[in-house]
């Protein structure tokens, strides 16, 4: 009986120790959570003060704006995501509709230039045209702004995507995906300033003459991605890819 009593006492001490550890762990967890909440509150307050002080720079300076976005992302806030996602941050900065307005301007440029480029435009050209449309009062934009805005357009299902062609970013504004032959032609045309003929594809892509001619004609008549010059001085007939041309300011 004595041994049994000792065993019960040991078991009780063990249970008490376990309860003590649980209570200590709970107390530490609550303390850590309270500390994190305090830090987060302090950071939000500091960020709000920073945003209010530098509001003008955030709106007009792309580099400053992106640095601010990175600061905000660390606490899960996106002040430029529009009024629904940006919340009171967007309202406080006066940028509740900033991303939406930029998206509308991007769509405007893409639609108005589609007859010329077939729905594929170099991102630098897009930025240039959107900047002209916005005017100086709306502040500068850069490539990151455009890419972020295009991502917000993707749920619309209108085909807006950023694609990489031979190291150059282009914006596609049609639902149809680029096939392999189109991608090859665009890449080569980009290297040559936009002008391309079947012989170039035969030489650089190792295509047959029939494949090269058919691919170019498809881009011209079916896809609207290029123009044709029937009076080309060198070849008699040459194709021009507008999205690969460096347009003058």
PDB file of N, CA, C and O in Angstrom, residues 44-112:
ATOM      1  N   UNK A  44       1.819  50.213 -38.184  1.00  0.00           N
ATOM      2  CA  UNK A  44       0.719  50.793 -38.958  1.00  0.00           C
ATOM      3  C   UNK A  44       0.634  52.306 -38.734  1.00  0.00           C
ATOM      4  O   UNK A  44       0.424  53.073 -39.676  1.00  0.00           O
ATOM      5  N   UNK A  45       0.798  52.715 -37.494  1.00  0.00           N
ATOM      6  CA  UNK A  45       0.739  54.142 -37.183  1.00  0.00           C
ATOM      7  C   UNK A  45       1.864  54.895 -37.887  1.00  0.00           C
ATOM      8  O   UNK A  45       1.650  55.960 -38.480  1.00  0.00           O
ATOM      9  N   UNK A  46       3.072  54.321 -37.821  1.00  0.00           N
ATOM     10  CA  UNK A  46       4.214  54.958 -38.477  1.00  0.00           C
ATOM     11  C   UNK A  46       4.023  54.998 -39.988  1.00  0.00           C
ATOM     12  O   UNK A  46       4.355  55.990 -40.652  1.00  0.00           O
ATOM     13  N   UNK A  47       3.463  53.915 -40.545  1.00  0.00           N
ATOM     14  CA  UNK A  47       3.244  53.853 -41.985  1.00  0.00           C
ATOM     15  C   UNK A  47       2.187  54.865 -42.420  1.00  0.00           C
ATOM     16  O   UNK A  47       2.313  55.508 -43.466  1.00  0.00           O
ATOM     17  N   UNK A  48       1.148  55.013 -41.607  1.00  0.00           N
ATOM     18  CA  UNK A  48       0.106  55.996 -41.914  1.00  0.00           C
ATOM     19  C   UNK A  48       0.677  57.409 -41.893  1.00  0.00           C
ATOM     20  O   UNK A  48       0.359  58.238 -42.754  1.00  0.00           O
ATOM     21  N   UNK A  49       1.533  57.688 -40.913  1.00  0.00           N
ATOM     22  CA  UNK A  49       2.158  59.011 -40.825  1.00  0.00           C
ATOM     23  C   UNK A  49       3.062  59.255 -42.035  1.00  0.00           C
ATOM     24  O   UNK A  49       3.072  60.341 -42.619  1.00  0.00           O
ATOM     25  N   UNK A  50       3.803  58.210 -42.413  1.00  0.00           N
ATOM     26  CA  UNK A  50       4.688  58.317 -43.577  1.00  0.00           C
ATOM     27  C   UNK A  50       3.875  58.570 -44.848  1.00  0.00           C
ATOM     28  O   UNK A  50       4.229  59.407 -45.679  1.00  0.00           O
ATOM     29  N   UNK A  51       2.764  57.827 -44.995  1.00  0.00           N
ATOM     30  CA  UNK A  51       1.925  57.966 -46.187  1.00  0.00           C
ATOM     31  C   UNK A  51       1.334  59.363 -46.286  1.00  0.00           C
ATOM     32  O   UNK A  51       1.280  59.952 -47.369  1.00  0.00           O
ATOM     33  N   UNK A  52       0.885  59.891 -45.150  1.00  0.00           N
ATOM     34  CA  UNK A  52       0.297  61.228 -45.158  1.00  0.00           C
ATOM     35  C   UNK A  52       1.338  62.286 -45.502  1.00  0.00           C
ATOM     36  O   UNK A  52       1.067  63.234 -46.240  1.00  0.00           O
ATOM     37  N   UNK A  53       2.559  62.100 -44.996  1.00  0.00           N
ATOM     38  CA  UNK A  53       3.622  63.076 -45.233  1.00  0.00           C
ATOM     39  C   UNK A  53       4.094  63.063 -46.682  1.00  0.00           C
ATOM     40  O   UNK A  53       4.377  64.111 -47.270  1.00  0.00           O
ATOM     41  N   UNK A  54       4.157  61.861 -47.264  1.00  0.00           N
ATOM     42  CA  UNK A  54       4.743  61.715 -48.602  1.00  0.00           C
ATOM     43  C   UNK A  54       3.690  61.378 -49.661  1.00  0.00           C
ATOM     44  O   UNK A  54       4.008  60.778 -50.687  1.00  0.00           O
ATOM     45  N   UNK A  55       2.480  61.753 -49.418  1.00  0.00           N
ATOM     46  CA  UNK A  55       1.378  61.423 -50.328  1.00  0.00           C
ATOM     47  C   UNK A  55       1.647  61.883 -51.759  1.00  0.00           C
ATOM     48  O   UNK A  55       1.423  61.146 -52.718  1.00  0.00           O
ATOM     49  N   UNK A  56       2.145  63.095 -51.913  1.00  0.00           N
ATOM     50  CA  UNK A  56       2.393  63.644 -53.249  1.00  0.00           C
ATOM     51  C   UNK A  56       3.437  62.812 -53.994  1.00  0.00           C
ATOM     52  O   UNK A  56       3.268  62.491 -55.182  1.00  0.00           O
ATOM     53  N   UNK A  57       4.518  62.447 -53.304  1.00  0.00           N
ATOM     54  CA  UNK A  57       5.586  61.660 -53.940  1.00  0.00           C
ATOM     55  C   UNK A  57       5.096  60.267 -54.316  1.00  0.00           C
ATOM     56  O   UNK A  57       5.480  59.725 -55.353  1.00  0.00           O
ATOM     57  N   UNK A  58       4.253  59.678 -53.479  1.00  0.00           N
ATOM     58  CA  UNK A  58       3.727  58.342 -53.768  1.00  0.00           C
ATOM     59  C   UNK A  58       2.900  58.361 -55.048  1.00  0.00           C
ATOM     60  O   UNK A  58       2.963  57.443 -55.866  1.00  0.00           O
ATOM     61  N   UNK A  59       2.152  59.414 -55.247  1.00  0.00           N
ATOM     62  CA  UNK A  59       1.295  59.506 -56.426  1.00  0.00           C
ATOM     63  C   UNK A  59       2.090  59.768 -57.699  1.00  0.00           C
ATOM     64  O   UNK A  59       1.745  59.268 -58.765  1.00  0.00           O
ATOM     65  N   UNK A  60       3.169  60.535 -57.609  1.00  0.00           N
ATOM     66  CA  UNK A  60       3.819  61.028 -58.815  1.00  0.00           C
ATOM     67  C   UNK A  60       5.154  60.361 -59.147  1.00  0.00           C
ATOM     68  O   UNK A  60       5.603  60.424 -60.283  1.00  0.00           O
ATOM     69  N   UNK A  61       5.799  59.721 -58.185  1.00  0.00           N
ATOM     70  CA  UNK A  61       7.133  59.153 -58.401  1.00  0.00           C
ATOM     71  C   UNK A  61       7.051  57.623 -58.387  1.00  0.00           C
ATOM     72  O   UNK A  61       6.823  57.025 -57.335  1.00  0.00           O
ATOM     73  N   UNK A  62       7.246  56.964 -59.539  1.00  0.00           N
ATOM     74  CA  UNK A  62       7.125  55.496 -59.586  1.00  0.00           C
ATOM     75  C   UNK A  62       8.063  54.777 -58.628  1.00  0.00           C
ATOM     76  O   UNK A  62       7.658  53.824 -57.958  1.00  0.00           O
ATOM     77  N   UNK A  63       9.328  55.212 -58.551  1.00  0.00           N
ATOM     78  CA  UNK A  63      10.289  54.539 -57.674  1.00  0.00           C
ATOM     79  C   UNK A  63       9.861  54.664 -56.213  1.00  0.00           C
ATOM     80  O   UNK A  63       9.915  53.694 -55.445  1.00  0.00           O
ATOM     81  N   UNK A  64       9.435  55.856 -55.833  1.00  0.00           N
ATOM     82  CA  UNK A  64       8.971  56.082 -54.464  1.00  0.00           C
ATOM     83  C   UNK A  64       7.715  55.254 -54.192  1.00  0.00           C
ATOM     84  O   UNK A  64       7.559  54.662 -53.117  1.00  0.00           O
ATOM     85  N   UNK A  65       6.824  55.190 -55.180  1.00  0.00           N
ATOM     86  CA  UNK A  65       5.574  54.447 -55.038  1.00  0.00           C
ATOM     87  C   UNK A  65       5.839  52.956 -54.822  1.00  0.00           C
ATOM     88  O   UNK A  65       5.223  52.318 -53.971  1.00  0.00           O
ATOM     89  N   UNK A  66       6.791  52.400 -55.564  1.00  0.00           N
ATOM     90  CA  UNK A  66       7.065  50.975 -55.438  1.00  0.00           C
ATOM     91  C   UNK A  66       7.747  50.648 -54.113  1.00  0.00           C
ATOM     92  O   UNK A  66       7.498  49.595 -53.524  1.00  0.00           O
ATOM     93  N   UNK A  67       8.602  51.558 -53.644  1.00  0.00           N
ATOM     94  CA  UNK A  67       9.216  51.352 -52.333  1.00  0.00           C
ATOM     95  C   UNK A  67       8.146  51.364 -51.241  1.00  0.00           C
ATOM     96  O   UNK A  67       8.184  50.557 -50.308  1.00  0.00           O
ATOM     97  N   UNK A  68       7.182  52.252 -51.380  1.00  0.00           N
ATOM     98  CA  UNK A  68       6.086  52.317 -50.412  1.00  0.00           C
ATOM     99  C   UNK A  68       5.231  51.049 -50.469  1.00  0.00           C
ATOM    100  O   UNK A  68       4.800  50.527 -49.434  1.00  0.00           O
ATOM    101  N   UNK A  69       4.999  50.540 -51.670  1.00  0.00           N
ATOM    102  CA  UNK A  69       4.226  49.303 -51.813  1.00  0.00           C
ATOM    103  C   UNK A  69       4.917  48.140 -51.117  1.00  0.00           C
ATOM    104  O   UNK A  69       4.266  47.292 -50.492  1.00  0.00           O
ATOM    105  N   UNK A  70       6.233  48.079 -51.215  1.00  0.00           N
ATOM    106  CA  UNK A  70       6.974  47.006 -50.554  1.00  0.00           C
ATOM    107  C   UNK A  70       6.853  47.119 -49.039  1.00  0.00           C
ATOM    108  O   UNK A  70       6.731  46.107 -48.337  1.00  0.00           O
ATOM    109  N   UNK A  71       6.880  48.346 -48.535  1.00  0.00           N
ATOM    110  CA  UNK A  71       6.684  48.548 -47.099  1.00  0.00           C
ATOM    111  C   UNK A  71       5.309  48.037 -46.675  1.00  0.00           C
ATOM    112  O   UNK A  71       5.164  47.349 -45.660  1.00  0.00           O
ATOM    113  N   UNK A  72       4.305  48.366 -47.474  1.00  0.00           N
ATOM    114  CA  UNK A  72       2.935  47.977 -47.132  1.00  0.00           C
ATOM    115  C   UNK A  72       2.726  46.469 -47.232  1.00  0.00           C
ATOM    116  O   UNK A  72       1.990  45.880 -46.440  1.00  0.00           O
ATOM    117  N   UNK A  73       3.374  45.845 -48.212  1.00  0.00           N
ATOM    118  CA  UNK A  73       3.152  44.412 -48.430  1.00  0.00           C
ATOM    119  C   UNK A  73       3.616  43.583 -47.238  1.00  0.00           C
ATOM    120  O   UNK A  73       3.133  42.474 -47.017  1.00  0.00           O
ATOM    121  N   UNK A  74       4.542  44.122 -46.450  1.00  0.00           N
ATOM    122  CA  UNK A  74       5.040  43.377 -45.295  1.00  0.00           C
ATOM    123  C   UNK A  74       3.967  43.187 -44.227  1.00  0.00           C
ATOM    124  O   UNK A  74       4.087  42.316 -43.367  1.00  0.00           O
ATOM    125  N   UNK A  75       2.899  44.006 -44.275  1.00  0.00           N
ATOM    126  CA  UNK A  75       1.791  43.822 -43.327  1.00  0.00           C
ATOM    127  C   UNK A  75       0.503  43.478 -44.068  1.00  0.00           C
ATOM    128  O   UNK A  75      -0.594  43.620 -43.535  1.00  0.00           O
ATOM    129  N   UNK A  76       0.651  43.043 -45.322  1.00  0.00           N
ATOM    130  CA  UNK A  76      -0.510  42.573 -46.068  1.00  0.00           C
ATOM    131  C   UNK A  76      -1.445  43.661 -46.537  1.00  0.00           C
ATOM    132  O   UNK A  76      -2.645  43.425 -46.688  1.00  0.00           O
ATOM    133  N   UNK A  77      -0.920  44.854 -46.787  1.00  0.00           N
ATOM    134  CA  UNK A  77      -1.742  45.978 -47.234  1.00  0.00           C
ATOM    135  C   UNK A  77      -1.317  46.381 -48.635  1.00  0.00           C
ATOM    136  O   UNK A  77      -0.128  46.480 -48.924  1.00  0.00           O
ATOM    137  N   UNK A  78      -2.288  46.602 -49.514  1.00  0.00           N
ATOM    138  CA  UNK A  78      -2.003  47.091 -50.859  1.00  0.00           C
ATOM    139  C   UNK A  78      -2.828  48.351 -51.088  1.00  0.00           C
ATOM    140  O   UNK A  78      -3.985  48.287 -51.478  1.00  0.00           O
ATOM    141  N   UNK A  79      -2.252  49.527 -50.839  1.00  0.00           N
ATOM    142  CA  UNK A  79      -3.028  50.767 -50.925  1.00  0.00           C
ATOM    143  C   UNK A  79      -3.396  51.170 -52.340  1.00  0.00           C
ATOM    144  O   UNK A  79      -4.196  52.080 -52.529  1.00  0.00           O
ATOM    145  N   UNK A  80      -2.806  50.517 -53.343  1.00  0.00           N
ATOM    146  CA  UNK A  80      -3.096  50.886 -54.726  1.00  0.00           C
ATOM    147  C   UNK A  80      -3.987  49.868 -55.419  1.00  0.00           C
ATOM    148  O   UNK A  80      -4.144  49.900 -56.631  1.00  0.00           O
ATOM    149  N   UNK A  81      -4.582  48.972 -54.650  1.00  0.00           N
ATOM    150  CA  UNK A  81      -5.373  47.900 -55.248  1.00  0.00           C
ATOM    151  C   UNK A  81      -6.804  48.309 -55.549  1.00  0.00           C
ATOM    152  O   UNK A  81      -7.590  47.500 -56.004  1.00  0.00           O
ATOM    153  N   UNK A  82      -7.142  49.562 -55.313  1.00  0.00           N
ATOM    154  CA  UNK A  82      -8.511  50.004 -55.563  1.00  0.00           C
ATOM    155  C   UNK A  82      -9.299  50.083 -54.275  1.00  0.00           C
ATOM    156  O   UNK A  82      -8.874  49.609 -53.226  1.00  0.00           O
ATOM    157  N   UNK A  83     -10.476  50.689 -54.315  1.00  0.00           N
ATOM    158  CA  UNK A  83     -11.240  50.938 -53.093  1.00  0.00           C
ATOM    159  C   UNK A  83     -11.689  49.685 -52.367  1.00  0.00           C
ATOM    160  O   UNK A  83     -11.818  49.680 -51.154  1.00  0.00           O
ATOM    161  N   UNK A  84     -11.914  48.583 -53.080  1.00  0.00           N
ATOM    162  CA  UNK A  84     -12.411  47.376 -52.423  1.00  0.00           C
ATOM    163  C   UNK A  84     -11.302  46.633 -51.695  1.00  0.00           C
ATOM    164  O   UNK A  84     -11.491  46.104 -50.609  1.00  0.00           O
ATOM    165  N   UNK A  85     -10.101  46.574 -52.307  1.00  0.00           N
ATOM    166  CA  UNK A  85      -8.995  45.842 -51.694  1.00  0.00           C
ATOM    167  C   UNK A  85      -8.061  46.747 -50.910  1.00  0.00           C
ATOM    168  O   UNK A  85      -7.415  46.317 -49.965  1.00  0.00           O
ATOM    169  N   UNK A  86      -7.952  47.992 -51.325  1.00  0.00           N
ATOM    170  CA  UNK A  86      -7.020  48.900 -50.665  1.00  0.00           C
ATOM    171  C   UNK A  86      -7.536  49.448 -49.351  1.00  0.00           C
ATOM    172  O   UNK A  86      -6.765  49.885 -48.506  1.00  0.00           O
ATOM    173  N   UNK A  87      -8.865  49.438 -49.151  1.00  0.00           N
ATOM    174  CA  UNK A  87      -9.441  49.883 -47.896  1.00  0.00           C
ATOM    175  C   UNK A  87      -9.150  51.342 -47.600  1.00  0.00           C
ATOM    176  O   UNK A  87      -8.997  52.172 -48.489  1.00  0.00           O
ATOM    177  N   UNK A  88      -9.063  51.648 -46.289  1.00  0.00           N
ATOM    178  CA  UNK A  88      -8.893  53.045 -45.904  1.00  0.00           C
ATOM    179  C   UNK A  88      -7.529  53.590 -46.279  1.00  0.00           C
ATOM    180  O   UNK A  88      -7.331  54.792 -46.381  1.00  0.00           O
ATOM    181  N   UNK A  89      -6.543  52.686 -46.519  1.00  0.00           N
ATOM    182  CA  UNK A  89      -5.243  53.159 -46.997  1.00  0.00           C
ATOM    183  C   UNK A  89      -5.405  53.869 -48.334  1.00  0.00           C
ATOM    184  O   UNK A  89      -4.842  54.939 -48.562  1.00  0.00           O
ATOM    185  N   UNK A  90      -6.153  53.247 -49.215  1.00  0.00           N
ATOM    186  CA  UNK A  90      -6.368  53.842 -50.531  1.00  0.00           C
ATOM    187  C   UNK A  90      -7.101  55.169 -50.407  1.00  0.00           C
ATOM    188  O   UNK A  90      -6.789  56.142 -51.101  1.00  0.00           O
ATOM    189  N   UNK A  91      -8.088  55.214 -49.514  1.00  0.00           N
ATOM    190  CA  UNK A  91      -8.839  56.450 -49.324  1.00  0.00           C
ATOM    191  C   UNK A  91      -7.950  57.544 -48.739  1.00  0.00           C
ATOM    192  O   UNK A  91      -8.008  58.705 -49.139  1.00  0.00           O
ATOM    193  N   UNK A  92      -7.124  57.172 -47.771  1.00  0.00           N
ATOM    194  CA  UNK A  92      -6.268  58.151 -47.116  1.00  0.00           C
ATOM    195  C   UNK A  92      -5.281  58.775 -48.095  1.00  0.00           C
ATOM    196  O   UNK A  92      -4.972  59.966 -48.034  1.00  0.00           O
ATOM    197  N   UNK A  93      -4.789  57.964 -49.032  1.00  0.00           N
ATOM    198  CA  UNK A  93      -3.825  58.457 -50.010  1.00  0.00           C
ATOM    199  C   UNK A  93      -4.492  59.160 -51.182  1.00  0.00           C
ATOM    200  O   UNK A  93      -3.820  59.738 -52.025  1.00  0.00           O
ATOM    201  N   UNK A  94      -5.815  59.095 -51.234  1.00  0.00           N
ATOM    202  CA  UNK A  94      -6.502  59.672 -52.379  1.00  0.00           C
ATOM    203  C   UNK A  94      -6.263  58.873 -53.641  1.00  0.00           C
ATOM    204  O   UNK A  94      -6.326  59.401 -54.755  1.00  0.00           O
ATOM    205  N   UNK A  95      -5.957  57.572 -53.495  1.00  0.00           N
ATOM    206  CA  UNK A  95      -5.625  56.735 -54.644  1.00  0.00           C
ATOM    207  C   UNK A  95      -6.567  55.546 -54.752  1.00  0.00           C
ATOM    208  O   UNK A  95      -6.206  54.489 -55.258  1.00  0.00           O
ATOM    209  N   UNK A  96      -7.791  55.724 -54.261  1.00  0.00           N
ATOM    210  CA  UNK A  96      -8.737  54.611 -54.249  1.00  0.00           C
ATOM    211  C   UNK A  96      -8.972  54.053 -55.645  1.00  0.00           C
ATOM    212  O   UNK A  96      -9.156  52.858 -55.828  1.00  0.00           O
ATOM    213  N   UNK A  97      -8.965  54.921 -56.641  1.00  0.00           N
ATOM    214  CA  UNK A  97      -9.241  54.475 -58.010  1.00  0.00           C
ATOM    215  C   UNK A  97      -8.009  54.559 -58.907  1.00  0.00           C
ATOM    216  O   UNK A  97      -8.128  54.473 -60.128  1.00  0.00           O
ATOM    217  N   UNK A  98      -6.844  54.726 -58.303  1.00  0.00           N
ATOM    218  CA  UNK A  98      -5.627  54.931 -59.097  1.00  0.00           C
ATOM    219  C   UNK A  98      -5.375  53.765 -60.041  1.00  0.00           C
ATOM    220  O   UNK A  98      -5.171  53.948 -61.242  1.00  0.00           O
ATOM    221  N   UNK A  99      -5.383  52.545 -59.504  1.00  0.00           N
ATOM    222  CA  UNK A  99      -5.103  51.377 -60.328  1.00  0.00           C
ATOM    223  C   UNK A  99      -6.193  51.173 -61.376  1.00  0.00           C
ATOM    224  O   UNK A  99      -5.917  50.804 -62.516  1.00  0.00           O
ATOM    225  N   UNK A 100      -7.433  51.428 -60.977  1.00  0.00           N
ATOM    226  CA  UNK A 100      -8.552  51.274 -61.911  1.00  0.00           C
ATOM    227  C   UNK A 100      -8.430  52.266 -63.071  1.00  0.00           C
ATOM    228  O   UNK A 100      -8.611  51.901 -64.236  1.00  0.00           O
ATOM    229  N   UNK A 101      -8.099  53.503 -62.760  1.00  0.00           N
ATOM    230  CA  UNK A 101      -7.965  54.519 -63.802  1.00  0.00           C
ATOM    231  C   UNK A 101      -6.835  54.173 -64.764  1.00  0.00           C
ATOM    232  O   UNK A 101      -6.967  54.339 -65.983  1.00  0.00           O
ATOM    233  N   UNK A 102      -5.723  53.692 -64.216  1.00  0.00           N
ATOM    234  CA  UNK A 102      -4.612  53.298 -65.078  1.00  0.00           C
ATOM    235  C   UNK A 102      -5.025  52.137 -65.974  1.00  0.00           C
ATOM    236  O   UNK A 102      -4.685  52.100 -67.161  1.00  0.00           O
ATOM    237  N   UNK A 103      -5.774  51.192 -65.421  1.00  0.00           N
ATOM    238  CA  UNK A 103      -6.252  50.066 -66.220  1.00  0.00           C
ATOM    239  C   UNK A 103      -7.131  50.516 -67.373  1.00  0.00           C
ATOM    240  O   UNK A 103      -7.015  50.010 -68.500  1.00  0.00           O
ATOM    241  N   UNK A 104      -8.007  51.475 -67.115  1.00  0.00           N
ATOM    242  CA  UNK A 104      -8.877  52.009 -68.169  1.00  0.00           C
ATOM    243  C   UNK A 104      -8.043  52.666 -69.265  1.00  0.00           C
ATOM    244  O   UNK A 104      -8.317  52.508 -70.463  1.00  0.00           O
ATOM    245  N   UNK A 105      -7.008  53.393 -68.871  1.00  0.00           N
ATOM    246  CA  UNK A 105      -6.143  54.052 -69.853  1.00  0.00           C
ATOM    247  C   UNK A 105      -5.367  53.033 -70.682  1.00  0.00           C
ATOM    248  O   UNK A 105      -5.176  53.218 -71.894  1.00  0.00           O
ATOM    249  N   UNK A 106      -4.928  51.955 -70.049  1.00  0.00           N
ATOM    250  CA  UNK A 106      -4.226  50.893 -70.781  1.00  0.00           C
ATOM    251  C   UNK A 106      -5.157  50.253 -71.804  1.00  0.00           C
ATOM    252  O   UNK A 106      -4.779  50.025 -72.960  1.00  0.00           O
ATOM    253  N   UNK A 107      -6.379  49.962 -71.389  1.00  0.00           N
ATOM    254  CA  UNK A 107      -7.362  49.382 -72.311  1.00  0.00           C
ATOM    255  C   UNK A 107      -7.628  50.336 -73.467  1.00  0.00           C
ATOM    256  O   UNK A 107      -7.711  49.918 -74.633  1.00  0.00           O
ATOM    257  N   UNK A 108      -7.743  51.610 -73.167  1.00  0.00           N
ATOM    258  CA  UNK A 108      -8.001  52.619 -74.202  1.00  0.00           C
ATOM    259  C   UNK A 108      -6.911  52.586 -75.267  1.00  0.00           C
ATOM    260  O   UNK A 108      -7.193  52.533 -76.476  1.00  0.00           O
ATOM    261  N   UNK A 109      -5.651  52.593 -74.836  1.00  0.00           N
ATOM    262  CA  UNK A 109      -4.539  52.584 -75.786  1.00  0.00           C
ATOM    263  C   UNK A 109      -4.504  51.276 -76.572  1.00  0.00           C
ATOM    264  O   UNK A 109      -4.312  51.273 -77.796  1.00  0.00           O
ATOM    265  N   UNK A 110      -4.685  50.155 -75.880  1.00  0.00           N
ATOM    266  CA  UNK A 110      -4.630  48.853 -76.558  1.00  0.00           C
ATOM    267  C   UNK A 110      -5.726  48.733 -77.619  1.00  0.00           C
ATOM    268  O   UNK A 110      -5.485  48.221 -78.719  1.00  0.00           O
ATOM    269  N   UNK A 111      -6.915  49.205 -77.293  1.00  0.00           N
ATOM    270  CA  UNK A 111      -8.034  49.104 -78.240  1.00  0.00           C
ATOM    271  C   UNK A 111      -7.822  50.023 -79.436  1.00  0.00           C
ATOM    272  O   UNK A 111      -8.037  49.626 -80.589  1.00  0.00           O
ATOM    273  N   UNK A 112      -7.379  51.248 -79.184  1.00  0.00           N
ATOM    274  CA  UNK A 112      -7.222  52.207 -80.278  1.00  0.00           C
ATOM    275  C   UNK A 112      -6.048  51.869 -81.191  1.00  0.00           C
ATOM    276  O   UNK A 112      -6.020  52.312 -82.345  1.00  0.00           O
TER     277      UNK A 112
END
